[in-house]
Tab-separated table of C-alpha atoms in Angstrom:
chain	number	residue	atom	x	y	z
C	1447	UNK	CA	93.979	111.458	97.519
C	1448	UNK	CA	96.925	113.384	98.879
C	1449	UNK	CA	99.732	114.207	96.515
C	1450	UNK	CA	103.381	113.451	97.132
C	1451	UNK	CA	105.647	115.987	98.694
C	1452	UNK	CA	108.357	117.737	96.700
C	1453	UNK	CA	111.728	116.832	98.152
C	1454	UNK	CA	115.235	117.799	97.194
C	1455	UNK	CA	117.906	115.028	97.594
C	1456	UNK	CA	120.771	115.882	99.922
C	1457	UNK	CA	123.345	112.953	100.010
C	1458	UNK	CA	125.160	112.033	103.182
C	1459	UNK	CA	126.784	108.613	103.070
C	1460	UNK	CA	123.931	107.071	101.312
C	1461	UNK	CA	121.153	108.860	103.306
C	1462	UNK	CA	118.917	111.268	101.281
C	1463	UNK	CA	116.413	113.479	102.875
C	1464	UNK	CA	114.383	116.672	102.491
C	1465	UNK	CA	115.878	120.015	101.548
C	1466	UNK	CA	117.404	122.504	104.003
C	1467	UNK	CA	119.057	125.875	104.017
C	1468	UNK	CA	121.260	127.858	106.413
C	1469	UNK	CA	119.942	131.228	107.492
C	1470	UNK	CA	122.389	134.156	107.571
C	1471	UNK	CA	123.232	135.193	111.099
C	1472	UNK	CA	125.110	138.243	112.300
C	1473	UNK	CA	128.597	137.069	113.205
C	1474	UNK	CA	128.775	139.568	116.041
C	1475	UNK	CA	125.907	138.006	117.917
C	1476	UNK	CA	127.244	137.216	121.391
C	1477	UNK	CA	125.323	133.932	121.668
C	1478	UNK	CA	127.401	132.512	118.823
C	1479	UNK	CA	130.674	133.309	120.417
C	1480	UNK	CA	132.980	130.414	119.407
C	1481	UNK	CA	135.041	130.777	122.604
C	1482	UNK	CA	131.883	130.211	124.702
C	1483	UNK	CA	130.609	127.209	122.773
C	1484	UNK	CA	134.014	125.601	122.365
C	1485	UNK	CA	134.147	125.056	126.150
C	1486	UNK	CA	131.109	122.829	126.309
C	1487	UNK	CA	131.963	119.360	127.701
C	1488	UNK	CA	132.201	116.711	124.963
C	1489	UNK	CA	129.750	114.451	126.763
C	1490	UNK	CA	127.150	117.243	126.773
C	1491	UNK	CA	127.714	117.923	123.062
C	1492	UNK	CA	127.268	114.254	122.309
C	1493	UNK	CA	124.059	114.069	124.209
C	1494	UNK	CA	122.643	117.083	122.414
C	1495	UNK	CA	123.611	115.648	118.958
C	1496	UNK	CA	122.147	112.258	119.833
C	1497	UNK	CA	118.765	113.895	120.348
C	1498	UNK	CA	118.703	115.251	116.842
C	1499	UNK	CA	116.242	113.860	114.230
C	1500	UNK	CA	118.128	111.468	111.924
C	1501	UNK	CA	118.147	113.725	108.842
C	1502	UNK	CA	119.599	116.560	110.950
C	1503	UNK	CA	122.233	114.202	112.410
C	1504	UNK	CA	123.488	113.244	108.907
C	1505	UNK	CA	123.670	116.919	107.930
C	1506	UNK	CA	125.610	117.992	111.027
C	1507	UNK	CA	128.269	115.291	110.197
C	1508	UNK	CA	129.616	117.689	107.629
C	1509	UNK	CA	130.457	120.326	110.234
C	1510	UNK	CA	133.776	118.837	111.300
C	1511	UNK	CA	135.820	115.622	111.276
C	1512	UNK	CA	134.975	114.783	114.895
C	1513	UNK	CA	131.283	115.005	114.315
C	1514	UNK	CA	131.659	113.032	111.112
C	1515	UNK	CA	133.218	110.181	112.950
C	1516	UNK	CA	130.610	110.161	115.784
C	1517	UNK	CA	128.808	107.425	113.810
C	1518	UNK	CA	131.736	105.095	114.708
C	1519	UNK	CA	132.180	106.211	118.339
C	1520	UNK	CA	131.136	103.677	120.941
C	1521	UNK	CA	130.572	106.377	123.571
C	1522	UNK	CA	128.220	108.310	121.203
C	1523	UNK	CA	126.339	105.199	120.194
C	1524	UNK	CA	125.863	104.357	123.955
C	1525	UNK	CA	124.406	107.827	124.440
C	1526	UNK	CA	122.032	107.120	121.525
C	1527	UNK	CA	120.846	104.054	123.295
C	1528	UNK	CA	119.945	106.135	126.339
C	1529	UNK	CA	118.094	108.950	124.624
C	1530	UNK	CA	116.704	107.365	121.430
C	1531	UNK	CA	112.908	107.418	121.071
C	1532	UNK	CA	110.875	104.995	118.963
C	1533	UNK	CA	110.521	106.096	115.353
C	1534	UNK	CA	107.922	103.961	113.595
C	1535	UNK	CA	109.166	104.130	110.038
C	1536	UNK	CA	108.408	101.958	107.017
C	1537	UNK	CA	111.186	100.786	104.706
C	1538	UNK	CA	109.942	100.251	101.165
C	1539	UNK	CA	111.515	98.812	98.021
C	1540	UNK	CA	110.773	98.649	94.346
C	1541	UNK	CA	109.897	95.030	93.484
C	1542	UNK	CA	113.167	93.042	93.188
C	1543	UNK	CA	115.393	96.051	93.665
C	1544	UNK	CA	117.335	95.886	96.948
C	1545	UNK	CA	120.088	98.406	96.225
C	1546	UNK	CA	118.146	101.288	97.621
C	1547	UNK	CA	115.310	101.766	100.061
C	1548	UNK	CA	112.740	104.462	100.659
C	1549	UNK	CA	111.954	105.196	104.333
C	1550	UNK	CA	108.674	106.718	105.085
C	1551	UNK	CA	107.941	108.490	108.383
C	1552	UNK	CA	104.115	108.376	108.853
C	1553	UNK	CA	104.186	110.970	111.659
C	1554	UNK	CA	106.228	113.658	109.864
C	1555	UNK	CA	104.801	112.444	106.430
C	1556	UNK	CA	108.408	112.628	105.157
C	1557	UNK	CA	110.354	110.386	102.758
C	1558	UNK	CA	114.061	109.557	102.871
C	1559	UNK	CA	116.103	107.534	100.421
C	1560	UNK	CA	118.719	105.103	101.806
C	1561	UNK	CA	121.521	103.734	99.581
C	1562	UNK	CA	121.979	99.961	100.113
C	1563	UNK	CA	124.487	99.394	97.295
C	1564	UNK	CA	126.913	98.012	99.887
C	1565	UNK	CA	124.868	94.790	99.914
C	1566	UNK	CA	126.151	91.993	97.722
C	1567	UNK	CA	124.333	91.091	94.524
C	1568	UNK	CA	121.683	88.393	94.626
C	1569	UNK	CA	120.633	88.998	98.169
C	1570	UNK	CA	117.086	89.820	99.212
C	1571	UNK	CA	115.989	91.856	102.190
C	1572	UNK	CA	113.501	89.575	103.971
C	1573	UNK	CA	113.150	90.801	107.631
C	1574	UNK	CA	113.793	93.593	109.985
C	1575	UNK	CA	113.956	94.225	113.729
C	1576	UNK	CA	115.413	96.749	116.136
C	1577	UNK	CA	117.086	98.835	113.428
C	1578	UNK	CA	118.689	95.840	111.709
C	1579	UNK	CA	117.864	94.113	108.327
C	1580	UNK	CA	118.155	90.479	107.532
C	1581	UNK	CA	119.158	89.564	103.988
C	1582	UNK	CA	119.309	86.047	102.459
C	1583	UNK	CA	120.964	84.744	99.367
C	1584	UNK	CA	118.874	83.842	96.316
C	1585	UNK	CA	121.002	80.768	95.430
C	1586	UNK	CA	119.460	77.453	96.366
C	1587	UNK	CA	121.376	75.421	98.899
C	1588	UNK	CA	122.710	76.068	102.367
C	1589	UNK	CA	121.763	79.730	102.692
C	1590	UNK	CA	124.020	82.686	103.337
C	1591	UNK	CA	122.383	85.160	105.806
C	1592	UNK	CA	123.535	88.747	106.294
C	1593	UNK	CA	122.613	91.075	109.165
C	1594	UNK	CA	123.148	94.805	108.556
C	1595	UNK	CA	122.352	98.295	109.899
C	1596	UNK	CA	121.373	100.235	106.781
C	1597	UNK	CA	122.199	103.598	108.460
C	1598	UNK	CA	125.759	102.795	109.601
C	1599	UNK	CA	126.344	100.145	106.810
C	1600	UNK	CA	127.753	97.725	109.440
C	1601	UNK	CA	127.227	94.205	108.066
C	1602	UNK	CA	128.081	90.713	109.300
C	1603	UNK	CA	127.710	87.366	107.514
C	1604	UNK	CA	126.281	84.504	109.568
C	1605	UNK	CA	127.401	80.866	109.150
C	1606	UNK	CA	125.701	78.870	106.450
C	1607	UNK	CA	122.286	77.409	107.414
C	1608	UNK	CA	122.391	73.708	108.291
C	1609	UNK	CA	119.832	72.625	105.691
C	1610	UNK	CA	119.738	73.270	101.980
C	1611	UNK	CA	116.744	75.409	101.086
C	1612	UNK	CA	115.186	77.268	98.159
C	1613	UNK	CA	112.917	80.135	99.332
C	1614	UNK	CA	112.530	79.614	103.101
C	1615	UNK	CA	110.434	81.644	105.495
C	1616	UNK	CA	112.657	83.963	107.508
C	1617	UNK	CA	112.130	85.977	110.666
C	1618	UNK	CA	114.298	88.334	112.811
C	1619	UNK	CA	113.706	89.424	116.358
C	1620	UNK	CA	115.869	91.774	118.523
C	1621	UNK	CA	116.396	91.651	122.287
C	1622	UNK	CA	117.198	95.269	122.947
C	1623	UNK	CA	118.199	94.780	126.583
C	1624	UNK	CA	120.621	91.931	125.832
C	1625	UNK	CA	121.739	93.698	122.569
C	1626	UNK	CA	121.326	90.253	120.794
C	1627	UNK	CA	119.064	88.966	117.950
C	1628	UNK	CA	117.720	85.659	116.673
C	1629	UNK	CA	117.017	84.597	113.161
C	1630	UNK	CA	114.497	81.867	112.293
C	1631	UNK	CA	114.696	80.030	108.931
C	1632	UNK	CA	112.101	77.446	108.090
C	1633	UNK	CA	110.635	75.371	105.273
C	1634	UNK	CA	111.369	74.950	101.539
C	1635	UNK	CA	113.850	72.127	102.312
C	1636	UNK	CA	115.569	70.863	99.149
C	1637	UNK	CA	114.818	67.121	99.061
C	1638	UNK	CA	116.182	66.831	95.535
C	1639	UNK	CA	117.585	69.242	92.919
C	1640	UNK	CA	114.101	69.695	91.615
C	1641	UNK	CA	111.803	69.340	94.673
C	1642	UNK	CA	111.147	71.139	97.928
C	1643	UNK	CA	109.172	70.272	101.041
C	1644	UNK	CA	108.397	72.194	104.243
C	1645	UNK	CA	110.130	70.070	106.845
C	1646	UNK	CA	112.659	71.679	109.205
C	1647	UNK	CA	113.225	74.830	111.177
C	1648	UNK	CA	116.535	76.263	112.419
C	1649	UNK	CA	117.371	79.261	114.688
C	1650	UNK	CA	120.513	81.348	114.909
C	1651	UNK	CA	121.274	83.129	118.179
C	1652	UNK	CA	123.868	86.000	118.065
C	1653	UNK	CA	124.893	85.345	121.695
C	1654	UNK	CA	126.149	81.788	120.917
C	1655	UNK	CA	126.763	82.433	117.202
C	1656	UNK	CA	125.613	79.107	115.671
C	1657	UNK	CA	122.498	77.513	114.142
C	1658	UNK	CA	120.429	74.835	115.772
C	1659	UNK	CA	117.666	72.659	114.445
C	1660	UNK	CA	114.299	72.908	116.309
C	1661	UNK	CA	110.824	71.510	115.866
C	1662	UNK	CA	109.602	70.351	112.445
C	1663	UNK	CA	106.842	72.219	110.596
C	1664	UNK	CA	103.301	70.849	110.650
C	1665	UNK	CA	102.486	68.228	108.014
C	1666	UNK	CA	101.143	69.392	104.661
C	1667	UNK	CA	101.687	73.026	105.458
C	1668	UNK	CA	102.015	75.582	102.659
C	1669	UNK	CA	103.862	78.599	103.975
C	1670	UNK	CA	104.041	82.039	102.410
C	1671	UNK	CA	107.720	82.205	101.428
C	1672	UNK	CA	109.719	84.875	103.149
C	1673	UNK	CA	107.121	86.723	105.263
C	1674	UNK	CA	106.894	86.477	109.102
C	1675	UNK	CA	105.594	88.663	111.830
C	1676	UNK	CA	106.819	88.555	115.417
C	1677	UNK	CA	104.515	89.222	118.394
C	1678	UNK	CA	104.335	88.116	121.943
C	1679	UNK	CA	107.192	85.550	121.699
C	1680	UNK	CA	106.134	83.863	118.437
C	1681	UNK	CA	106.841	84.250	114.759
C	1682	UNK	CA	103.567	84.081	112.632
C	1683	UNK	CA	103.106	83.389	108.949
C	1684	UNK	CA	100.235	82.603	106.580
C	1685	UNK	CA	99.419	79.049	105.593
C	1686	UNK	CA	97.434	78.432	102.375
C	1687	UNK	CA	94.874	75.984	101.064
C	1688	UNK	CA	92.862	76.673	103.118
C	1689	UNK	CA	93.976	79.784	104.950
C	1690	UNK	CA	95.278	79.402	108.477
C	1691	UNK	CA	98.012	81.038	110.590
C	1692	UNK	CA	101.122	79.114	111.652
C	1693	UNK	CA	102.809	80.138	114.904
C	1694	UNK	CA	106.369	79.315	115.875
C	1695	UNK	CA	107.099	79.662	119.626
C	1696	UNK	CA	110.606	80.903	119.789
C	1697	UNK	CA	111.195	79.637	123.429
C	1698	UNK	CA	109.630	76.304	122.984
C	1699	UNK	CA	110.966	75.737	119.473
C	1700	UNK	CA	107.702	74.291	118.125
C	1701	UNK	CA	104.956	75.145	115.650
C	1702	UNK	CA	101.206	75.334	116.077
C	1703	UNK	CA	98.249	76.119	113.807
C	1704	UNK	CA	95.575	78.842	114.399
C	1705	UNK	CA	92.416	78.948	112.382
C	1706	UNK	CA	91.903	82.195	110.418
C	1707	UNK	CA	88.659	84.178	110.612
C	1708	UNK	CA	86.240	83.759	107.672
C	1709	UNK	CA	88.981	81.676	106.005
C	1710	UNK	CA	86.791	80.533	103.033
C	1711	UNK	CA	86.105	84.160	101.968
C	1712	UNK	CA	89.525	85.852	102.465
C	1713	UNK	CA	91.617	87.345	99.720
C	1714	UNK	CA	95.088	88.639	100.062
C	1715	UNK	CA	95.474	88.000	103.834
C	1716	UNK	CA	98.343	89.849	105.573
C	1717	UNK	CA	99.705	89.338	109.051
C	1718	UNK	CA	101.202	92.430	110.877
C	1719	UNK	CA	102.159	93.476	114.344
C	1720	UNK	CA	100.673	96.607	115.932
C	1721	UNK	CA	101.188	97.701	119.454
C	1722	UNK	CA	102.429	94.293	120.486
C	1723	UNK	CA	99.453	92.403	118.980
C	1724	UNK	CA	99.086	90.150	115.985
C	1725	UNK	CA	96.710	91.625	113.424
C	1726	UNK	CA	95.263	90.102	110.318
C	1727	UNK	CA	94.278	92.407	107.364
C	1728	UNK	CA	92.400	90.867	104.450
C	1729	UNK	CA	89.795	91.564	101.754
C	1730	UNK	CA	86.522	89.718	102.369
C	1731	UNK	CA	84.499	88.484	99.345
C	1732	UNK	CA	81.254	87.050	100.520
C	1733	UNK	CA	78.698	88.155	97.903
C	1734	UNK	CA	76.603	85.006	98.016
C	1735	UNK	CA	75.534	85.687	101.601
C	1736	UNK	CA	74.638	89.357	100.999
C	1737	UNK	CA	77.681	90.586	102.970
C	1738	UNK	CA	79.292	93.509	101.233
C	1739	UNK	CA	82.818	93.164	100.047
C	1740	UNK	CA	85.243	94.923	102.354
C	1741	UNK	CA	88.760	95.060	103.847
C	1742	UNK	CA	88.698	94.067	107.532
C	1743	UNK	CA	91.137	94.073	110.382
C	1744	UNK	CA	91.098	91.348	113.048
C	1745	UNK	CA	93.183	91.066	116.226
C	1746	UNK	CA	94.255	87.732	117.711
C	1747	UNK	CA	92.903	87.163	121.204
C	1748	UNK	CA	95.378	86.644	123.982
C	1749	UNK	CA	94.300	83.003	124.281
C	1750	UNK	CA	95.291	82.509	120.613
C	1751	UNK	CA	92.013	80.637	120.212
C	1752	UNK	CA	90.018	83.261	118.257
C	1753	UNK	CA	89.902	86.624	116.536
C	1754	UNK	CA	88.021	89.813	117.141
C	1755	UNK	CA	87.175	92.241	114.442
C	1756	UNK	CA	88.807	95.592	115.098
C	1757	UNK	CA	88.022	97.774	112.057
C	1758	UNK	CA	86.326	97.684	108.686
C	1759	UNK	CA	87.265	99.902	105.804
C	1760	UNK	CA	84.375	102.378	104.925
C	1761	UNK	CA	82.483	101.175	101.884
C	1762	UNK	CA	83.160	104.345	99.811
C	1763	UNK	CA	86.887	104.105	100.500
C	1764	UNK	CA	86.876	100.430	99.782
C	1765	UNK	CA	85.389	101.058	96.284
C	1766	UNK	CA	88.009	103.763	95.681
C	1767	UNK	CA	90.740	101.430	96.876
C	1768	UNK	CA	89.583	98.662	94.553
C	1769	UNK	CA	89.626	101.151	91.621
C	1770	UNK	CA	93.111	102.393	92.369
C	1771	UNK	CA	94.483	98.955	92.930
C	1772	UNK	CA	92.825	97.545	89.826
C	1773	UNK	CA	91.561	94.839	92.151
C	1774	UNK	CA	95.048	93.343	92.229
C	1775	UNK	CA	96.858	92.055	95.312
C	1776	UNK	CA	98.015	94.292	98.111
C	1777	UNK	CA	100.547	94.006	101.012
C	1778	UNK	CA	100.340	95.365	104.585
C	1779	UNK	CA	103.036	96.502	106.969
C	1780	UNK	CA	102.302	97.135	110.604
C	1781	UNK	CA	104.343	99.346	112.979
C	1782	UNK	CA	103.305	101.057	116.176
C	1783	UNK	CA	99.868	102.577	115.719
C	1784	UNK	CA	99.931	102.338	111.906
C	1785	UNK	CA	99.162	99.933	109.167
C	1786	UNK	CA	100.443	100.789	105.735
C	1787	UNK	CA	98.848	99.103	102.736
C	1788	UNK	CA	100.905	98.996	99.532
C	1789	UNK	CA	99.633	98.002	96.076
C	1790	UNK	CA	101.277	95.573	93.641
C	1791	UNK	CA	100.674	97.767	90.514
C	1792	UNK	CA	100.352	101.306	91.913
C	1793	UNK	CA	102.614	103.625	93.935
C	1794	UNK	CA	99.627	104.782	96.076
C	1795	UNK	CA	99.779	104.077	99.758
C	1796	UNK	CA	96.940	103.784	102.202
C	1797	UNK	CA	97.539	104.363	105.951
C	1798	UNK	CA	95.361	103.287	108.846
C	1799	UNK	CA	95.955	104.905	112.256
C	1800	UNK	CA	94.800	102.748	115.175
C	1801	UNK	CA	95.042	105.666	117.578
C	1802	UNK	CA	92.913	108.090	115.565
C	1803	UNK	CA	90.731	105.376	113.898
C	1804	UNK	CA	91.318	107.109	110.585
C	1805	UNK	CA	92.113	105.855	107.077
C	1806	UNK	CA	93.994	108.278	104.823
C	1807	UNK	CA	96.007	108.199	101.555
C	1808	UNK	CA	99.697	108.888	102.274
C	1809	UNK	CA	101.989	111.110	100.194
C	1810	UNK	CA	103.456	109.274	97.273
C	1811	UNK	CA	107.099	108.329	97.391
C	1812	UNK	CA	108.888	111.125	95.369
C	1813	UNK	CA	111.577	108.704	94.268
C	1814	UNK	CA	109.245	106.501	92.240
C	1815	UNK	CA	108.398	108.059	88.846
C	1816	UNK	CA	105.899	105.692	87.442
C	1817	UNK	CA	102.144	105.115	88.025
C	1818	UNK	CA	102.314	101.374	87.381
C	1819	UNK	CA	104.909	100.212	89.842
C	1820	UNK	CA	104.108	99.324	93.443
C	1821	UNK	CA	106.279	99.056	96.531
C	1822	UNK	CA	106.889	96.373	99.028
C	1823	UNK	CA	108.463	96.732	102.412
C	1824	UNK	CA	109.092	96.134	106.044
C	1825	UNK	CA	108.560	97.946	109.452
C	1826	UNK	CA	111.786	99.784	110.407
C	1827	UNK	CA	113.184	101.342	113.559
C	1828	UNK	CA	115.997	103.645	112.465
C	1829	UNK	CA	118.691	103.197	115.139
C	1830	UNK	CA	122.271	104.280	114.830
C	1831	UNK	CA	123.221	102.220	117.845
C	1832	UNK	CA	121.830	98.885	116.484
C	1833	UNK	CA	124.805	96.506	116.450
C	1834	UNK	CA	125.173	93.593	114.088
C	1835	UNK	CA	127.267	91.415	116.497
């Protein structure tokens, strides 16, 4: 198992990253002539700075006032839109603690800490898309929903939901070309002060800035509160007793049900999106039929009528995983080519790479100092240019 990396915290407006140092340079070097570099066109300077890795960008903001205020410059953010490349990060939280997040870059194997203390109390982070986070109030009733960019700290409060709810299922999707987003909130309707029922769905569109009621949920469904996955125009979530997958078509505004593979033998099923495809990750316990216990990965077929097994965890690694997890529940986050598995009672993280077809233990989060606390999280695209309205 790989050990966690040793990082030094360097604070910049709530963003903490790995250590750095300035090397001493001879001031007489001609290539550092300030008269030469001061004549560079501002647009060229902005384009160069927009190409910097995010930790470097937050460090360079200390150079001068102008660079510090680039984060609030429309022209600079527009340049970021043009040159930004996908960064498949994972945003992780301690259970029930939403005031700080730990961003993991699986490619660089680097950790960064992001201060979210600007969020109001009693709000949970429940969804992410296109560099934005969706937060919802804990208080039962007509829900307050916040959309924020955790890097710029821009935040907007949406109108109250139309229906009173307790712990609804929430999804967020971003249209990058239209620079707009939609929020889906469904289920857990309060039918009395002491009872809930999965009845209605409502959607908020940032282009028209209001909620609208759409198709009802299927009868007798039992949704997994809070968690959705978006892929190919639909929000997906798990349904329990027995296991199945519920799909909400965002364009049609209606729900449908998809049968889960090996549904009678699944434990801790998780839906994730990888490379534009819906993927199901679950433990399989089928001892009575002489099939070894394992963790398997299935992909939903394009027809949405069936599943195909994509990968199975090697048996030796599965036994190690069960020992480390103490056979407790686990959660999965999918992003790009990666699936990150987090444990409920351990800070260890297991990463699967679809491109390399490799399972590996990831470096521990250096900001978690206990062996008995797990992390939970979301996929995250760090984007300075992601706008909340």
